[in-house]
Each structure stands twice: as C-alpha cells, then as structure tokens.
XYZ file of C-alpha atoms in Angstrom:
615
model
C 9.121 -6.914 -38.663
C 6.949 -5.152 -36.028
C 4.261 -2.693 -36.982
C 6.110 0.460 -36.541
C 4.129 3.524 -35.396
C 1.936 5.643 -37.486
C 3.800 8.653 -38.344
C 7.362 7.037 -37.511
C 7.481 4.663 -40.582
C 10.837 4.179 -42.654
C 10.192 6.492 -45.752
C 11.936 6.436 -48.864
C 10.837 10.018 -49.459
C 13.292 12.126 -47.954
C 13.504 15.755 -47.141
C 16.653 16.028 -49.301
C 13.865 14.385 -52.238
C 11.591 17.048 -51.306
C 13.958 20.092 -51.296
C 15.904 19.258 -54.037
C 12.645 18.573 -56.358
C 12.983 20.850 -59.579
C 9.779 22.947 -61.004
C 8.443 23.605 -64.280
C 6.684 26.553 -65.423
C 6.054 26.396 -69.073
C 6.333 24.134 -72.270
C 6.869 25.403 -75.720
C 7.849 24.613 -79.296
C 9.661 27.201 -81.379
C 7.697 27.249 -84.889
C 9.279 25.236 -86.928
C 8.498 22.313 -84.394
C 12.117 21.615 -83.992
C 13.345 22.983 -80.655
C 11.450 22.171 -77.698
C 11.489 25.137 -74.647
C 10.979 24.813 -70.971
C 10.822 26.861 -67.630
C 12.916 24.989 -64.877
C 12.969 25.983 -61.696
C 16.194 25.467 -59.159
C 15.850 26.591 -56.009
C 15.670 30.221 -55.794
C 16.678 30.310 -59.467
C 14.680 29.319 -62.854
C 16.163 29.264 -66.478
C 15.075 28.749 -69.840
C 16.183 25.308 -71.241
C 15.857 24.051 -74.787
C 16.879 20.977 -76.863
C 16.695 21.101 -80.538
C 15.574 17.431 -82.423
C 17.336 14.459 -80.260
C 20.137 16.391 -78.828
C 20.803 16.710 -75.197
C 18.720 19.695 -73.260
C 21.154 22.143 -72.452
C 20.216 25.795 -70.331
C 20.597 28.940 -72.846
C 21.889 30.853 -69.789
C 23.332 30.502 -66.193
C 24.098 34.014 -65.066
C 20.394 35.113 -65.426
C 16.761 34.146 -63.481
C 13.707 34.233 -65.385
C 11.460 36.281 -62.984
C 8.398 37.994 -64.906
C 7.657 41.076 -62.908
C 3.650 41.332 -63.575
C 1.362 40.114 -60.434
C 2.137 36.482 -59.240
C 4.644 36.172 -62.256
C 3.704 33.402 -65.265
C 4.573 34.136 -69.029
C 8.300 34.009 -68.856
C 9.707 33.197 -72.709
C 8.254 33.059 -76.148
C 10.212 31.494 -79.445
C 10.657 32.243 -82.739
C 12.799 30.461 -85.360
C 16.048 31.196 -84.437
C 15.847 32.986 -81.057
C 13.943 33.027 -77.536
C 13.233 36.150 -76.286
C 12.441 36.106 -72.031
C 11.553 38.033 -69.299
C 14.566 38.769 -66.365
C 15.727 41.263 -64.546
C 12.949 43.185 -65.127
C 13.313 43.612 -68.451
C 13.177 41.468 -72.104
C 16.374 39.581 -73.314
C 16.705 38.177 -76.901
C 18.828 35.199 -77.485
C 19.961 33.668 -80.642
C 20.144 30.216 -81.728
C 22.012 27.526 -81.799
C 24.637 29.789 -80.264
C 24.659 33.530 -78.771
C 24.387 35.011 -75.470
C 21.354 37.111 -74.133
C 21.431 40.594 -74.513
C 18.648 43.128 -73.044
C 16.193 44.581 -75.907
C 13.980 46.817 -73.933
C 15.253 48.975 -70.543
C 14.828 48.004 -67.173
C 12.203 49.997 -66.276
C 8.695 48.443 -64.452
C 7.547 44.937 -64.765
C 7.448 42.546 -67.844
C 5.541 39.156 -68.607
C 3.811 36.727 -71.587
C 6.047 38.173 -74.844
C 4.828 37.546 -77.749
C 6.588 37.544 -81.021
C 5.303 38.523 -83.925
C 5.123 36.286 -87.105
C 7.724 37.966 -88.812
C 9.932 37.746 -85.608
C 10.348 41.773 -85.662
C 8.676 42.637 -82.710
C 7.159 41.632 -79.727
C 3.964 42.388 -77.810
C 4.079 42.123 -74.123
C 2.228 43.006 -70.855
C 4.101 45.835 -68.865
C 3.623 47.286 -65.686
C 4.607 50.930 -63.706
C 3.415 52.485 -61.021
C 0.325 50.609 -60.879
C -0.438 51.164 -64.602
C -0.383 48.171 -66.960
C -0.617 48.602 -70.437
C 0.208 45.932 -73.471
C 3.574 47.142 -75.053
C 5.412 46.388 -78.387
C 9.218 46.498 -78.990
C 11.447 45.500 -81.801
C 13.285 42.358 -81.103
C 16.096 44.123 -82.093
C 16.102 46.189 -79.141
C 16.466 49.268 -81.346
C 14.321 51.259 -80.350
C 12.173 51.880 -77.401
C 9.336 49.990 -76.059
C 5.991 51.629 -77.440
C 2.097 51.608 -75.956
C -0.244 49.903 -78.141
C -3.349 49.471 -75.738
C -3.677 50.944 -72.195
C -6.896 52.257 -70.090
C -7.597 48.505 -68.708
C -6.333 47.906 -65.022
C -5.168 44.167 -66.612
C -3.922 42.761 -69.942
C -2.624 38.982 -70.072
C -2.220 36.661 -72.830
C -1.297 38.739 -75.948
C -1.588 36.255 -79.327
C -0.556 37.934 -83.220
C -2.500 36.471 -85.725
C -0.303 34.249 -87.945
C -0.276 36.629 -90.982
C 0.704 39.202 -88.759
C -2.729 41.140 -89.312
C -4.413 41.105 -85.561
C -3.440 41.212 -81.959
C -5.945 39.353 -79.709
C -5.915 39.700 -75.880
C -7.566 39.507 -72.370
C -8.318 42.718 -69.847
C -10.353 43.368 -66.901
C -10.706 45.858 -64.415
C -11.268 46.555 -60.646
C -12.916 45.089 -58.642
C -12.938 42.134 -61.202
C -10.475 39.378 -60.863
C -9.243 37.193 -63.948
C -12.149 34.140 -62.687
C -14.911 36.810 -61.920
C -14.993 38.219 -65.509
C -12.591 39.201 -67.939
C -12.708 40.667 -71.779
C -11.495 39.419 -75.104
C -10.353 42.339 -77.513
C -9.437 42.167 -80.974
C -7.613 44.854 -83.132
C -5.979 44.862 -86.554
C -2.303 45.516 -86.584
C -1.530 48.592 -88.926
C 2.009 49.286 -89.295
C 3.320 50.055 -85.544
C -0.264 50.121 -83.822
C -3.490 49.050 -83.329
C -6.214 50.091 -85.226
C -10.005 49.526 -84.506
C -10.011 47.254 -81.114
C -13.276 45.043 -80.716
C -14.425 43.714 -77.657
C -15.578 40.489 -78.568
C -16.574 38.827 -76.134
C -16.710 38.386 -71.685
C -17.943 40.947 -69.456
C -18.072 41.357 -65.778
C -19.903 38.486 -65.162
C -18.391 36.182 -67.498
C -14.799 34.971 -67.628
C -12.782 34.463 -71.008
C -9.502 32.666 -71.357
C -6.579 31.855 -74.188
C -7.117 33.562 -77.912
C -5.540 31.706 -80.347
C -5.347 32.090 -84.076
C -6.028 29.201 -86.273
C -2.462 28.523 -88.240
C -4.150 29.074 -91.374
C -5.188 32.504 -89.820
C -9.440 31.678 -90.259
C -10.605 31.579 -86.652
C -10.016 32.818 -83.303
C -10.666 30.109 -80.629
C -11.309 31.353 -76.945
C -13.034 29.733 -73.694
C -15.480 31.713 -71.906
C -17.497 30.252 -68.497
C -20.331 31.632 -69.752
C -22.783 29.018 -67.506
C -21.973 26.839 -64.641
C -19.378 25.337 -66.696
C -16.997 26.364 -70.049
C -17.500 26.512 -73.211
C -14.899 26.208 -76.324
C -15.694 29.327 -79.042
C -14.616 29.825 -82.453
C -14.836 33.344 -84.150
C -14.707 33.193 -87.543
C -12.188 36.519 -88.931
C -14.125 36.163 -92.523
C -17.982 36.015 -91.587
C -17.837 37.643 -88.294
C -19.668 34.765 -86.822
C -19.170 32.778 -83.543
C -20.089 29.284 -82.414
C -19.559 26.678 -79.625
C -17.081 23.955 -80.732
C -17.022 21.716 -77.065
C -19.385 22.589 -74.375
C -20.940 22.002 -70.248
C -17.126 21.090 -69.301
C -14.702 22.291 -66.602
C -11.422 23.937 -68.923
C -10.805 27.404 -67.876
C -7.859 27.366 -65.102
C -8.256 30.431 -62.696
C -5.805 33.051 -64.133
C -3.204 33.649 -60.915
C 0.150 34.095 -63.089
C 0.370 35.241 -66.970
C 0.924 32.790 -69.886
C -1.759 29.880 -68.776
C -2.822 27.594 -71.325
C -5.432 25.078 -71.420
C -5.791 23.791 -75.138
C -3.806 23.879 -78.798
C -4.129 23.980 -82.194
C -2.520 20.993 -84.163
C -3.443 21.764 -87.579
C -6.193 24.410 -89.124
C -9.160 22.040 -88.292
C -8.191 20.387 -85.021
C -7.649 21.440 -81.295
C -6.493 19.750 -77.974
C -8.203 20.724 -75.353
C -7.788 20.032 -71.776
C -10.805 19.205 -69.487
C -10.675 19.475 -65.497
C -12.919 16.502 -63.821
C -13.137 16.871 -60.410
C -9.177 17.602 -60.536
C -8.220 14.868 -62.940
C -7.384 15.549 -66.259
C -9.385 14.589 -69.912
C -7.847 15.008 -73.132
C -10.168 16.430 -76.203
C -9.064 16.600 -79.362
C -11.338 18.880 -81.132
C -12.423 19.355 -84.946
C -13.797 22.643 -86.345
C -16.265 20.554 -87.878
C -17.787 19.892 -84.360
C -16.397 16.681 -84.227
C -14.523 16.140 -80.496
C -12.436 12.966 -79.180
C -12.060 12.067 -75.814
C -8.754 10.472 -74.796
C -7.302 9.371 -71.802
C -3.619 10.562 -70.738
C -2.367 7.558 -68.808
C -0.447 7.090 -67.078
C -1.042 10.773 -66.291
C -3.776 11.595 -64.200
C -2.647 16.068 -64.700
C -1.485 17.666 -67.859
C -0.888 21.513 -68.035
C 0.287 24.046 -70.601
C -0.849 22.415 -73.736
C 1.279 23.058 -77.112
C 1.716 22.163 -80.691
C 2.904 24.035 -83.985
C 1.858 22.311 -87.409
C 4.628 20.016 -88.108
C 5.930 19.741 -84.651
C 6.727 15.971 -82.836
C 3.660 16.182 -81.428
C 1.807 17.975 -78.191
C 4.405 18.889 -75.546
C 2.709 19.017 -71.929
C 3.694 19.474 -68.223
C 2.480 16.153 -67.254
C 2.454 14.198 -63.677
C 0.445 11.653 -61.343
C 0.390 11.317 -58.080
C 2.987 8.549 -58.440
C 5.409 10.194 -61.579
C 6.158 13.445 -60.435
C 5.998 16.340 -63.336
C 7.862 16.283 -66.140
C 8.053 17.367 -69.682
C 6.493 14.983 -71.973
C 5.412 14.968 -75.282
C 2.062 13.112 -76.902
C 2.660 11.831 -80.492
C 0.772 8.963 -82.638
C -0.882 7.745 -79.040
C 2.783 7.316 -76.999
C 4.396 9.413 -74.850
C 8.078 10.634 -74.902
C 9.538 12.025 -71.815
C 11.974 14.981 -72.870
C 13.017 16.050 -69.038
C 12.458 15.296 -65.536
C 12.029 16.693 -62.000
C 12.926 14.114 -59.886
C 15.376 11.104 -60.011
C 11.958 9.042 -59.482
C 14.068 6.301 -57.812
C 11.153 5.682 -55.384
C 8.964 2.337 -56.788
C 5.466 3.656 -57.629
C 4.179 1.079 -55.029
C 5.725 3.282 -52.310
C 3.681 6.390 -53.274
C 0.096 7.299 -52.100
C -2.652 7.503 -54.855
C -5.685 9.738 -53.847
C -9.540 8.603 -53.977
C -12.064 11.504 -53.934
C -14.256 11.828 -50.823
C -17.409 14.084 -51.069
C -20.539 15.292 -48.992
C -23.226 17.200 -49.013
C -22.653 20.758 -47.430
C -25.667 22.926 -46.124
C -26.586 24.672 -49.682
C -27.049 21.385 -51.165
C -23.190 21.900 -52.869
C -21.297 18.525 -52.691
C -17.807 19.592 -50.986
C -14.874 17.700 -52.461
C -11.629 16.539 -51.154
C -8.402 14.606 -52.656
C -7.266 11.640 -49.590
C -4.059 10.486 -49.578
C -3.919 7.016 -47.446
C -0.851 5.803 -45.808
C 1.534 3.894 -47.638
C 2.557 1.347 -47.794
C -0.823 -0.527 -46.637
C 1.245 -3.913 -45.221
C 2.157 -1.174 -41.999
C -1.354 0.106 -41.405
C -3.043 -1.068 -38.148
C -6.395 -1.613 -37.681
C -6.786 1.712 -35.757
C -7.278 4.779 -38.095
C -4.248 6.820 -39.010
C -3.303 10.562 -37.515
C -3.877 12.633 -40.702
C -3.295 15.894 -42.104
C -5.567 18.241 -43.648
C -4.094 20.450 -46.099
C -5.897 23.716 -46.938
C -4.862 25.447 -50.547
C -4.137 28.959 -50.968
C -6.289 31.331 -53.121
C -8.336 31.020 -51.735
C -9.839 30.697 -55.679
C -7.281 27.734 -56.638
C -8.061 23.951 -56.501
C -5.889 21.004 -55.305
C -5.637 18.284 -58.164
C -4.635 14.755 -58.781
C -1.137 16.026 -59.925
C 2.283 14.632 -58.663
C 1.822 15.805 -55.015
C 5.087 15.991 -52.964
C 3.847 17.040 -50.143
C 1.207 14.255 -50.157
C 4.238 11.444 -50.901
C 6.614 13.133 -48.062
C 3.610 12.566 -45.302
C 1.926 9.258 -46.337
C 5.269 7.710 -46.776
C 5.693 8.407 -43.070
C 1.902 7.296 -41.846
C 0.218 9.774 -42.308
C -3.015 10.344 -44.209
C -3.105 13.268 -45.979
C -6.153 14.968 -47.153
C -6.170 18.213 -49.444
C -9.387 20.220 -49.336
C -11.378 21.858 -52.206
C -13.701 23.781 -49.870
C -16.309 25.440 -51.353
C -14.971 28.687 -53.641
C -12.549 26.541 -54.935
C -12.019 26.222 -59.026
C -12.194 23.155 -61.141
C -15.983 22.451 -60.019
C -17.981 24.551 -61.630
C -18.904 28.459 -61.354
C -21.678 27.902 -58.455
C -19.512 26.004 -56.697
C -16.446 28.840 -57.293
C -19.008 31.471 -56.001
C -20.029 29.553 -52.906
C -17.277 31.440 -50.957
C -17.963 35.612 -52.142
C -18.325 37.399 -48.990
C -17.996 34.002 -47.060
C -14.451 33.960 -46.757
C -13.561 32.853 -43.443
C -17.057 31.105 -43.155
C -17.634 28.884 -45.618
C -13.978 27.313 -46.003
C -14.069 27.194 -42.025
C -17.024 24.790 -42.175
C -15.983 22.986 -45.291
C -12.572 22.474 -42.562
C -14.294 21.295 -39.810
C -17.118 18.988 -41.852
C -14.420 17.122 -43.574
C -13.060 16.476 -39.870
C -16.159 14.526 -38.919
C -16.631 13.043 -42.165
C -12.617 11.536 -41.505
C -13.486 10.225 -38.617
C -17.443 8.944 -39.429
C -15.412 6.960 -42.514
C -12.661 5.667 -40.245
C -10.094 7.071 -42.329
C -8.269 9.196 -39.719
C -7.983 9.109 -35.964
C -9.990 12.125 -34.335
C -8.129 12.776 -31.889
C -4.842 13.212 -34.101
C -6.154 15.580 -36.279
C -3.702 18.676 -37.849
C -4.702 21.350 -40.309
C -2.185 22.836 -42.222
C -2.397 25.711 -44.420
C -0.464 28.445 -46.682
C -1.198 31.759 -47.659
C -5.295 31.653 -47.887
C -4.584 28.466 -46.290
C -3.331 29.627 -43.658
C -5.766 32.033 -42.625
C -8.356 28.817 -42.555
C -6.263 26.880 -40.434
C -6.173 30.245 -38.294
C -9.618 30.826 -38.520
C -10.492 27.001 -37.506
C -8.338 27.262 -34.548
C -10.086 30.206 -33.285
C -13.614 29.357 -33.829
C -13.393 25.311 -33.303
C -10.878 24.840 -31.019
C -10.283 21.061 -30.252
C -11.352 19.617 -33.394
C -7.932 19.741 -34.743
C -5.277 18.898 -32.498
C -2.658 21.087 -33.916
C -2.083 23.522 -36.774
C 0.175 24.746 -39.363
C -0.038 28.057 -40.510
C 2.637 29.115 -43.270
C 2.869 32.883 -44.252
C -0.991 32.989 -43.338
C -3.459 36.220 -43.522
C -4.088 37.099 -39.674
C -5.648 40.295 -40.203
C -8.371 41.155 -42.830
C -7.699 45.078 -42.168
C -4.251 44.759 -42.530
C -4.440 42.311 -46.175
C -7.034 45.288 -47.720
C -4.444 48.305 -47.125
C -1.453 46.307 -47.965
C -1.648 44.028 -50.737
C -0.550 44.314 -54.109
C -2.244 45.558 -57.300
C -3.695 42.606 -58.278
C -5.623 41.790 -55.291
C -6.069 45.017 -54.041
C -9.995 44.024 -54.343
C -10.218 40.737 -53.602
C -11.021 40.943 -49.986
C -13.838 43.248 -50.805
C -15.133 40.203 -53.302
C -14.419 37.613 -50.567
C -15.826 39.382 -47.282
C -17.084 42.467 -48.583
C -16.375 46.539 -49.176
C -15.554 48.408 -46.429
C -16.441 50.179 -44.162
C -19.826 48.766 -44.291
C -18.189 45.340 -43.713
C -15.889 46.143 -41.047
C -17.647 44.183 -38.586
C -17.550 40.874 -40.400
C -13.790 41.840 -41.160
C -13.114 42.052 -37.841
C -14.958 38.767 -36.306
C -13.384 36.622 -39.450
C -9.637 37.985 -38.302
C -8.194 35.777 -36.382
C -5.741 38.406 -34.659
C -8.825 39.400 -33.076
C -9.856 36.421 -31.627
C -6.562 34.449 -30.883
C -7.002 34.242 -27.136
C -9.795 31.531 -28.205
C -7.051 29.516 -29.921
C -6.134 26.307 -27.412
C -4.337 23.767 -29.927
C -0.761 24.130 -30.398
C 0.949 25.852 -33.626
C 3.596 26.259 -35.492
C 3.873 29.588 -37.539
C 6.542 29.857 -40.523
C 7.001 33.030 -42.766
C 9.114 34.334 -45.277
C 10.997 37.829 -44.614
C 10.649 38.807 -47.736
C 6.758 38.379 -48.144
C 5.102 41.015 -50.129
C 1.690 39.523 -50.604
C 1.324 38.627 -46.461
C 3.980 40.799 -44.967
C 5.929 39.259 -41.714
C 3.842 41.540 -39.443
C 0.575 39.096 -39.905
C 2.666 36.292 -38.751
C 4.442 38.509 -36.414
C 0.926 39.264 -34.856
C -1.063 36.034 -34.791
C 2.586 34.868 -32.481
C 2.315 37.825 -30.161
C -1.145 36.970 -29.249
C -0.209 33.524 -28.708
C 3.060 34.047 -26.397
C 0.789 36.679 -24.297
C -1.755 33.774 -24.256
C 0.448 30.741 -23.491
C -0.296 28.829 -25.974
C 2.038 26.084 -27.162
C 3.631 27.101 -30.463
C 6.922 27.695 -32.928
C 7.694 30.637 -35.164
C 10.571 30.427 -37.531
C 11.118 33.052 -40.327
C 13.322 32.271 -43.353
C 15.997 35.280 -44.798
C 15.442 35.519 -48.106
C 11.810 33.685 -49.094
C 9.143 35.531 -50.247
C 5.144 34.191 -50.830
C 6.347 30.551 -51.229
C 9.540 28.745 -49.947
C 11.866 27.946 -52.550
C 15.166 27.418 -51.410
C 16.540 23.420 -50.748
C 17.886 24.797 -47.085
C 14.751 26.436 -46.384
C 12.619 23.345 -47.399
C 14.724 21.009 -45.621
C 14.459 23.140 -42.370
C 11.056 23.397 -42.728
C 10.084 19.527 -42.980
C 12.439 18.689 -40.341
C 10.793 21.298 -37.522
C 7.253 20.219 -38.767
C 8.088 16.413 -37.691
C 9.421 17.595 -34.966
C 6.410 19.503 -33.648
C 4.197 16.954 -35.251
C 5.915 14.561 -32.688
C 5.650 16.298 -29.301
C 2.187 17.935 -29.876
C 0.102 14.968 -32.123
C 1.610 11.863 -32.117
C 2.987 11.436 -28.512
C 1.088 14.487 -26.704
C-alpha cells in the first residue's frame, strides 16, 4: 500500500463516532449502596439514569432534560433511599423508586443546582439563583410547601453537604471580584429545626481557595481541600475538639470550580478517604486514613478519573473514568478490579488505532516550565520521514487545563495524520497555584507567547511541519488563536476560532454573573486598563491578521454573544482575508447537537484542505 498523505489517511474515527459520542456529567450511589446514578448526555438532551444491583440501566425519565440553571450548570441530581430528586426545567423534581414518575416540588421560578437531601430524606438544601441574587435554599421533598432562605448575603454558594445525623449544613461562598480558584470560603452552621443557627467560617479567604465538605459517615469530621500554598492540601476538622489538621499534603487535587457539584475525593468508611491527585493532567489514586496513613494506587488502565463516590456498604468507588484510548465511561473500583456499569461509545475502534499523548515541556521567560499534551499521528506504519501538519488546540477558561482523558477530538485528527497538540499555557490549572497565576492581567499576553513558543519548540523537535501549522481554539481559546493571528501572523498557517472573545470591551459589559469580573482579574479594572483592553482585542487589530480562518458560533451564545464572531468576520471580509463563518440555530457556549458536530468536522477538513494541506 502506498504512503497515503498526511492528513488524508483512512480513519476509523468517523464524524458520525464523533457526533454521536454520549457525555457524562456525574456518578452517584443512593445510600444504601444499591442503586447506582448517572448524568448522560444525548445530544442536546441529558437524563438521569440509574440501575439498581445487576439489573439493566434504564433512564427514570424521557420527557424531561436535566439542565441546572446556576452559572455554567453542574450539580444536576442527588439520591436518597427510595427517590432522586433533580434539577430541570428550572425547577426541582422528586422521583420515586423502583417505579413513579417525576413530579415538580419547588416552583419554577430562577435557577436551581447541587440538591442536597437531607439524612432523613425530608428536605433538601440547594443553591438558587434570581435576579442576580444567589442564596442556599431548603424545601421539603414533599414539595409541600415553599422553598425557604437559609443563608444569603454571599454573591456564590456551591456544594451544600448535611451532616449525616442531620445536625450541620457545610458549604462553599465567595464574592466579587473572587472567582471559585482565586479564593473561596468554607461555612459551617448547625441545623435547628427549619434554619441555620450560628454559621462559622472555617476556613479560605480571598487568597486561598477551598473545595468539597464532606461529613465523615460516622458524623466526627469534616474533610475539605484548601490550596493554601503552591499546591493542595487534604483537611480534617474535627466537630468534637474543634481542631483541624492536614491528612495528605504538597499535591495537585482541587479542580477549578466552573459548574456546581465537582468532586475530587470520598469517604469509604469513618477512617478512610479516596482522594484524587492531578499530575501534570494524569490521574493518582490516594486512599487516605484518618490516622495519617495514605496509599497511592494506580488506576490503569485509566490514565483520568473524575467525580469520586462511595457510601459505606456500597460495591465499591463509582468514577467517571477514561484514557486517551477507552473513551469515558462509568466504572466502578472494588477489591483492586474494575467493573464497567455504562459506556459512551461503541469503542469498536482497536486501541492500536488511537493516539496516546507524551508530555512536552520548556522553559518560558519567568523560569515557569510551560506544558503541553502531543498527540502523534496514528497509526505510525503511515508516517513519513517528513514531520506531520499538526494542530494546536488552545482550551477555554482560560483557568481550565487539558488532561490525559479520552480525547475525541485528539482521536478524530491523529487518525487522519495529523498531530495534535493541546496547550496548558501558563494560567492554566492542574500545575500548581504560581503557575495558575502566571496569566492575571496577562491575558492575551502570556497564553499568546505560550502559543507561539510551543510553535518553535514543534518544529525545533521535528514533531510537526512549520509550515503546516493551525491553531484552533474555543471560547478563551478562541480569543488566543485570535490574538496569535493578529500579533504573529505567519507562524500559524491557518486558524480556528469557535465562539471566540473578539472584543475585551464588549465580554466586560456583557457577560454573565459569574464572570462578570473575570476580565478585570485577567487584564485588569477598567477604565484604568482600557488601553491594554484595547491592544489585547483582536477586533481592533484584525487588519494585521494574514492567515486564513474559519469562524463558527452558536446563535444562541450567552457567554460570547454572535456579535463577537459577527465582528472579528466583518473586519476580515473588509480586509480580504481568506475565511468561513458558519453559525449553528440552536447551540449555545458549546456545540452539542450530532448535526451540528457532524457539520462542523466536515467544513473544518474541508478548509483544512484548501488552506494547509494543499495551499
């Protein structure tokens, strides 16, 4: 057989794979550690899904969406024995078990996420939103009577957790300018009759970060993470003495709080923990006595496990759990083997035909070392001796982090020829808290270097061809792949902007709550900034870009409305410049639909074709 061209190689990995790959949100058992729970996503829709011992899963509804209303969304369903309550149509349902059909316990009125039921399965706790007000709310599970505020005066509450005697409510709240990764606080109150009584702030401040309370079973301690140094640290508050002490230390664990109901460790018993540790995007599992004592195991074959859970008694620690060659699925951890409960894919590809990543690093300017995930081409019997064209993929966020789980973008492009490279510039998470604050008031700078260093350090390494270079970005993303164009033209030969921020002035006056001071964090408060606002938008400065791009964007974007798209296009068709601009009815801050996905893969090759590969 010939060597076919890079880029143009049979691939096993089709857009139908791609589109019709399902998503998973969440993993839970009810508390008798009978029923396992999980989020599945379907295209535009997601529903709740359990099976109960060794029966078949089976959905609990079909005429519903799960679609928590609070910020990015996250914290969709919590279970008690004998019913689930969730979060749709902006409001909380209640379903009973084995059989019943959902019916609405509080009013459709603002938005709704991370329920949490109390012990005695009477009421619920839950983060609600109106009118840019958020407060944590309690209702009877019932539904009869009205929702109630039990803590308000924060601009944030997340991860509600009700001690397992029913005697405290532990949470998480911040306020502007603040985001979730920047610092956060972890309250405490006693639960006396229908309200709170006493709150404590126990820990976090503005500076430092806290993540997940969760009660012992036995109802002792309080464990919580906290980023109180470069790095995280595992606490335990003891309820009796009032004292507090490290239990796992100098370790990468706290996940950077975009959605509600994030987990990142467990309790298995009222002595032990599982913890999850993040190194350098692969993950460690630490299972963790209150005696100090701490195990390190390794998950293979998964190289990324997410949302962590156990009850005492339960069959064992259910996880979201992938590698870059098993894409996610629902697994569970017992006695050292894993059982897979569900899947996402058919997984009909051999794992020989999918690309596994090797971490490339160098030294930026500040003495940081700058990380990035590469994806070769597979398989390696079709790669020439001349380096491959590659793509550069930039992750949104910007304060996320690209890891070594299933990757289907990754598969659909190295399957093809391509190399494919995803980028943890500087101010991404999962590398410490020096490395996360590289990028305050540097957005647009430092992410823009990180971009064009990991260029030459492709092509110094011979593992891409530098003259068939393309940047691709979403989002956050896509305002680097802007930015790049603008500022380095010619280094890339092409870009990809999806639903990406154009215009700095534009983001600060119309984004949601929950950013609404992010930019100020990232670039700085205006109007004292409003010069390096406007020479890091690339609206501004478009008649600079040369390299040809293709712009996609949702109509229904409320985080980067269609007019920053709509923009960044005008000033290229006044400018000439070679590029596409497709919009999709219907998708909002992420494509989700199979048709949109498939349309969206099939005009990338396409331009990939006339403006890289044969140009």
């Amino acid at each position: 057989m010939s060597q076919p061209p890079y880029g143009l190689w049979p691939s096993p990995f089709s857009v139908k794979d791609l589109a019709a790959m399902g998503r998973l949100n969440d993993v839970r058992w009810s508390p008798d550690g009978r029923t396992l729970f999980w989020v599945e996503g379907r295209g535009a829709q997601s529903v709740l899904v359990a099976q109960r011992g060794n029966d078949a899963p089976r959905d609990l509804f079909r005429d519903l969406s799960l679609r928590p209303g609070v910020g990015y969304g996250g914290g969709e369903c919590d279970a008690a024995d004998g019913f689930v309550v969730f979060v749709a149509n902006g409001r909380l349902y209640r379903q009973d078990l084995p059989h019943g059909l959902p019916r609405p316990i509080t009013p459709a009125f603002g938005g709704l996420a991370s329920p949490a039921i109390s012990p005695d399965g009477q009421r619920v706790a839950f983060v609600h939103t109106y009118e840019e007000t958020d407060v944590l709310a309690v209702a009877p599970t019932d539904g009869s009577q009205w929702p109630q505020r039990i803590a308000e005066g924060a601009d944030f509450y997340a991860q509600p957790a009700w001690h397992p005697q029913g005697r405290y409510l532990a949470w998480v709240e911040w306020d502007f300018p603040q985001m979730p990764w920047d610092g956060t606080r972890l309250m405490l109150a006693a639960w006396e009759g229908d309200r709170l009584a006493a709150p404590r702030h126990l820990a976090g401040d503005a500076d430092t970060p806290v993540f997940q309370p969760a009660f012992s079973p036995d109802g002792r301690y309080l464990a919580y993470l906290a980023q109180d140094a470069d790095r995280d640290t595992l606490y335990l508050y003891d309820l009796e003495s009032g004292a507090t002490r490290p239990l796992l230390g100098d370790k990468i664990m706290l996940l950077p709080m975009w959605v509600q109901g994030m987990r990142a460790f467990t309790w298995l018993d009222a002595g032990r923990l599982a913890v999850l540790e993040n190194r350098n995007g692969f993950s460690r599992l630490w299972l963790v006595g209150v005696d100090g004592s701490a195990e390190e195991i390794d998950p293979a074959p998964y190289t990324w496990l997410r949302q962590p859970h156990a009850v005492p008694g339960s069959q064992g620690i259910a996880f979201l759990a992938s590698s870059p060659q098993i894409p996610e699925r629902v697994a569970v951890w017992q006695g050292g083997q894993w059982h897979t409960r569900t899947r996402t894919a058919t997984e009909s590809i051999p794992p020989e035909r999918l690309p596994i990543p090797e971490d490339i690093a160098w030294e930026a300017e500040d003495g940081l070392t700058v990380h990035a995930l590469y994806y070769p081409p597979v398989p390696e019997v079709w790669r020439s001796d001349a380096p491959p064209p590659a793509i550069v993929s930039i992750h949104g966020g910007p304060t996320s982090q690209r890891t070594a789980a299933f990757n289907a973008q990754a598969a659909y492009f190295a399957t093809r020829g391509y190399a494919y490279v995803e980028l943890n510039y500087r101010g991404s998470t999962g590398y410490g808290r020096r490395y996360m604050l590289a990028l305050r008031e540097r957005w647009g700078e430092v992410d823009v270097a990180d971009a064009v260093a990991l260029a030459r350090v492709l092509a110094e390494r011979g593992l891409a061809d530098p003259q068939r270079l393309v940047i691709m970005g979403g989002s956050a993303g896509g305002y680097t792949v802007l930015n790049v164009l603008v500022h380095h033209p010619g280094v890339y030969k092409a870009g990809i902007d999806l639903y990406g921020v154009s215009d700095l002035f534009a983001l600060d006056m119309d984004t949601h709550k929950f950013e609404r001071h992010y930019t100020a964090t990232l670039v700085g408060q205006l109007p004292e900034a409003a010069e390096k606002y406007r020479a890091w938008s690339p609206v501004f400065h478009a008649e600079h870009i040369r390299d040809a791009v293709a712009v996609f964007q949702g109509l229904e974007d409320k985080v980067v409305p269609p007019n920053q798209s709509e923009s960044i296009v005008a000033a290229l068709r006044r400018n000439g410049v070679p590029h596409i601009y497709k919009t999709y009815e219907g998708e909002g801050h992420g494509f989700r639909k199979p048709e949109t996905l498939e349309d969206l893969y099939a005009t990338i090759e396409r331009f990939l074709q006339k403006y890289v590969l044969f140009a």
